[in-house]
Amino acid sequence: MARVKRAVQSRKHRKAVLSAASGYRGARSRHYRVAHEQLLHSLTYAYRDRKDRKGQFRRLWIARINAAARANGISYSRLIEGLTKAGVEVDRKILAEIAVSDAPAFAALASTAKAALGE
């Protein structure tokens, strides 16, 4: 069986790792072993934080909705409860957008929620 020499593939792999690690500080961008280890951590963080970003946006939307709801004399939880009872199916992303860009429409939604709660 013929001998297989892997220098080309090894160099290609190391070059790809160092290229992906460019921009990291110190040895993390220059030494293969350190760069490879950091790259494993970085990819783990990237995967985790892609999931976390969704939660961060949800928290932002809830904060915006709560601020607009309290300006209309109702708390966030009561607003969501009232909208649910009234059968209004608007997700938090759209509610937050309405709260920021269209105050009269949000006030109408808040009054709908209050009416559904009997307030």
mmCIF file of C-alpha atoms in Angstrom:
data_model
loop_
_atom_site.group_PDB
_atom_site.id
_atom_site.type_symbol
_atom_site.label_atom_id
_atom_site.label_comp_id
_atom_site.label_asym_id
_atom_site.label_seq_id
_atom_site.Cartn_x
_atom_site.Cartn_y
_atom_site.Cartn_z
ATOM 1 C CA MET A 1 0.000 0.000 0.000
ATOM 2 C CA ALA A 2 1.263 3.455 -0.880
ATOM 3 C CA ARG A 3 2.432 5.830 1.825
ATOM 4 C CA VAL A 4 0.119 8.792 2.474
ATOM 5 C CA LYS A 5 1.750 12.115 3.299
ATOM 6 C CA ARG A 6 -0.629 14.595 4.907
ATOM 7 C CA ALA A 7 1.422 17.784 5.056
ATOM 8 C CA VAL A 8 -0.795 19.592 2.557
ATOM 9 C CA GLN A 9 -4.025 18.764 4.382
ATOM 10 C CA SER A 10 -2.532 19.553 7.802
ATOM 11 C CA ARG A 11 -1.301 22.925 6.605
ATOM 12 C CA LYS A 12 -4.670 23.636 5.030
ATOM 13 C CA HIS A 13 -6.451 22.818 8.306
ATOM 14 C CA ARG A 14 -4.092 24.935 10.418
ATOM 15 C CA LYS A 15 -4.361 27.808 7.963
ATOM 16 C CA ALA A 16 -8.178 27.670 8.154
ATOM 17 C CA VAL A 17 -8.103 27.704 11.978
ATOM 18 C CA LEU A 18 -5.682 30.641 12.109
ATOM 19 C CA SER A 19 -7.710 32.490 9.507
ATOM 20 C CA ALA A 20 -10.889 32.023 11.556
ATOM 21 C CA ALA A 21 -9.038 33.218 14.673
ATOM 22 C CA SER A 22 -7.695 36.387 13.045
ATOM 23 C CA GLY A 23 -8.603 39.403 15.131
ATOM 24 C CA TYR A 24 -8.204 37.599 18.440
ATOM 25 C CA ARG A 25 -5.685 39.064 20.905
ATOM 26 C CA GLY A 26 -2.163 37.776 21.361
ATOM 27 C CA ALA A 27 -1.327 34.121 20.875
ATOM 28 C CA ARG A 28 -4.982 33.324 20.229
ATOM 29 C CA SER A 29 -4.559 34.619 16.688
ATOM 30 C CA ARG A 30 -0.975 33.430 16.070
ATOM 31 C CA HIS A 31 -0.364 30.042 17.690
ATOM 32 C CA TYR A 32 -2.329 27.141 16.272
ATOM 33 C CA ARG A 33 -2.890 25.257 19.531
ATOM 34 C CA VAL A 34 -4.140 28.308 21.437
ATOM 35 C CA ALA A 35 -6.145 29.554 18.445
ATOM 36 C CA HIS A 36 -7.845 26.176 18.011
ATOM 37 C CA GLU A 37 -8.841 26.076 21.678
ATOM 38 C CA GLN A 38 -10.188 29.625 21.547
ATOM 39 C CA LEU A 39 -12.078 28.850 18.357
ATOM 40 C CA LEU A 40 -13.840 25.943 20.067
ATOM 41 C CA HIS A 41 -14.908 28.278 22.877
ATOM 42 C CA SER A 42 -15.931 31.010 20.435
ATOM 43 C CA LEU A 43 -18.139 28.674 18.426
ATOM 44 C CA THR A 44 -19.764 27.468 21.657
ATOM 45 C CA TYR A 45 -20.467 31.056 22.721
ATOM 46 C CA ALA A 46 -21.845 31.895 19.273
ATOM 47 C CA TYR A 47 -24.255 28.942 19.388
ATOM 48 C CA ARG A 48 -25.372 29.740 22.934
ATOM 49 C CA ASP A 49 -25.812 33.449 22.271
ATOM 50 C CA ARG A 50 -27.852 32.903 19.109
ATOM 51 C CA LYS A 51 -30.392 31.247 21.384
ATOM 52 C CA ASP A 52 -30.019 33.931 24.081
ATOM 53 C CA ARG A 53 -30.650 36.757 21.600
ATOM 54 C CA LYS A 54 -34.282 35.673 21.295
ATOM 55 C CA GLY A 55 -34.769 36.038 25.050
ATOM 56 C CA GLN A 56 -33.067 39.421 25.072
ATOM 57 C CA PHE A 57 -35.431 40.716 22.399
ATOM 58 C CA ARG A 58 -38.430 39.337 24.293
ATOM 59 C CA ARG A 59 -37.286 41.177 27.458
ATOM 60 C CA LEU A 60 -36.875 44.395 25.436
ATOM 61 C CA TRP A 61 -40.359 44.070 23.943
ATOM 62 C CA ILE A 62 -41.900 43.428 27.364
ATOM 63 C CA ALA A 63 -40.155 46.494 28.841
ATOM 64 C CA ARG A 64 -41.477 48.686 26.010
ATOM 65 C CA ILE A 65 -45.007 47.298 26.278
ATOM 66 C CA ASN A 66 -44.990 47.737 30.069
ATOM 67 C CA ALA A 67 -43.888 51.375 29.794
ATOM 68 C CA ALA A 68 -46.617 52.166 27.260
ATOM 69 C CA ALA A 69 -49.215 50.195 29.219
ATOM 70 C CA ARG A 70 -48.487 52.058 32.446
ATOM 71 C CA ALA A 71 -48.761 55.356 30.535
ATOM 72 C CA ASN A 72 -52.289 54.180 29.687
ATOM 73 C CA GLY A 73 -53.105 53.255 33.292
ATOM 74 C CA ILE A 74 -52.754 49.466 33.167
ATOM 75 C CA SER A 75 -49.928 47.088 34.069
ATOM 76 C CA TYR A 76 -48.252 44.770 31.575
ATOM 77 C CA SER A 77 -49.680 41.574 33.051
ATOM 78 C CA ARG A 78 -53.214 42.978 33.164
ATOM 79 C CA LEU A 79 -52.851 44.227 29.575
ATOM 80 C CA ILE A 80 -51.806 40.786 28.318
ATOM 81 C CA GLU A 81 -54.584 39.126 30.349
ATOM 82 C CA GLY A 82 -57.157 41.578 28.984
ATOM 83 C CA LEU A 83 -56.039 41.162 25.386
ATOM 84 C CA THR A 84 -56.189 37.383 25.768
ATOM 85 C CA LYS A 85 -59.729 37.533 27.193
ATOM 86 C CA ALA A 86 -60.780 39.931 24.419
ATOM 87 C CA GLY A 87 -59.458 37.475 21.818
ATOM 88 C CA VAL A 88 -56.855 39.880 20.435
ATOM 89 C CA GLU A 89 -53.983 37.821 19.056
ATOM 90 C CA VAL A 90 -51.059 40.228 18.761
ATOM 91 C CA ASP A 91 -47.575 39.002 19.643
ATOM 92 C CA ARG A 92 -45.180 40.957 21.832
ATOM 93 C CA LYS A 93 -42.958 42.019 18.941
ATOM 94 C CA ILE A 94 -45.840 43.756 17.171
ATOM 95 C CA LEU A 95 -47.239 45.156 20.440
ATOM 96 C CA ALA A 96 -43.858 46.721 21.197
ATOM 97 C CA GLU A 97 -43.679 48.209 17.699
ATOM 98 C CA ILE A 98 -47.185 49.667 18.082
ATOM 99 C CA ALA A 99 -46.266 51.033 21.531
ATOM 100 C CA VAL A 100 -43.250 52.861 20.108
ATOM 101 C CA SER A 101 -44.592 54.074 16.766
ATOM 102 C CA ASP A 102 -48.387 54.418 17.144
ATOM 103 C CA ALA A 103 -49.516 55.625 20.588
ATOM 104 C CA PRO A 104 -53.231 56.097 19.715
ATOM 105 C CA ALA A 105 -53.499 52.517 18.410
ATOM 106 C CA PHE A 106 -51.826 51.209 21.565
ATOM 107 C CA ALA A 107 -54.238 53.282 23.676
ATOM 108 C CA ALA A 108 -57.120 51.615 21.809
ATOM 109 C CA LEU A 109 -55.648 48.186 22.548
ATOM 110 C CA ALA A 110 -55.248 49.139 26.212
ATOM 111 C CA SER A 111 -58.877 50.259 26.410
ATOM 112 C CA THR A 112 -59.946 46.978 24.757
ATOM 113 C CA ALA A 113 -58.003 45.071 27.407
ATOM 114 C CA LYS A 114 -59.547 47.148 30.202
ATOM 115 C CA ALA A 115 -63.038 46.535 28.825
ATOM 116 C CA ALA A 116 -62.426 42.788 28.655
ATOM 117 C CA LEU A 117 -61.287 42.835 32.296
ATOM 118 C CA GLY A 118 -64.279 44.954 33.343
ATOM 119 C CA GLU A 119 -62.213 47.897 34.556
#
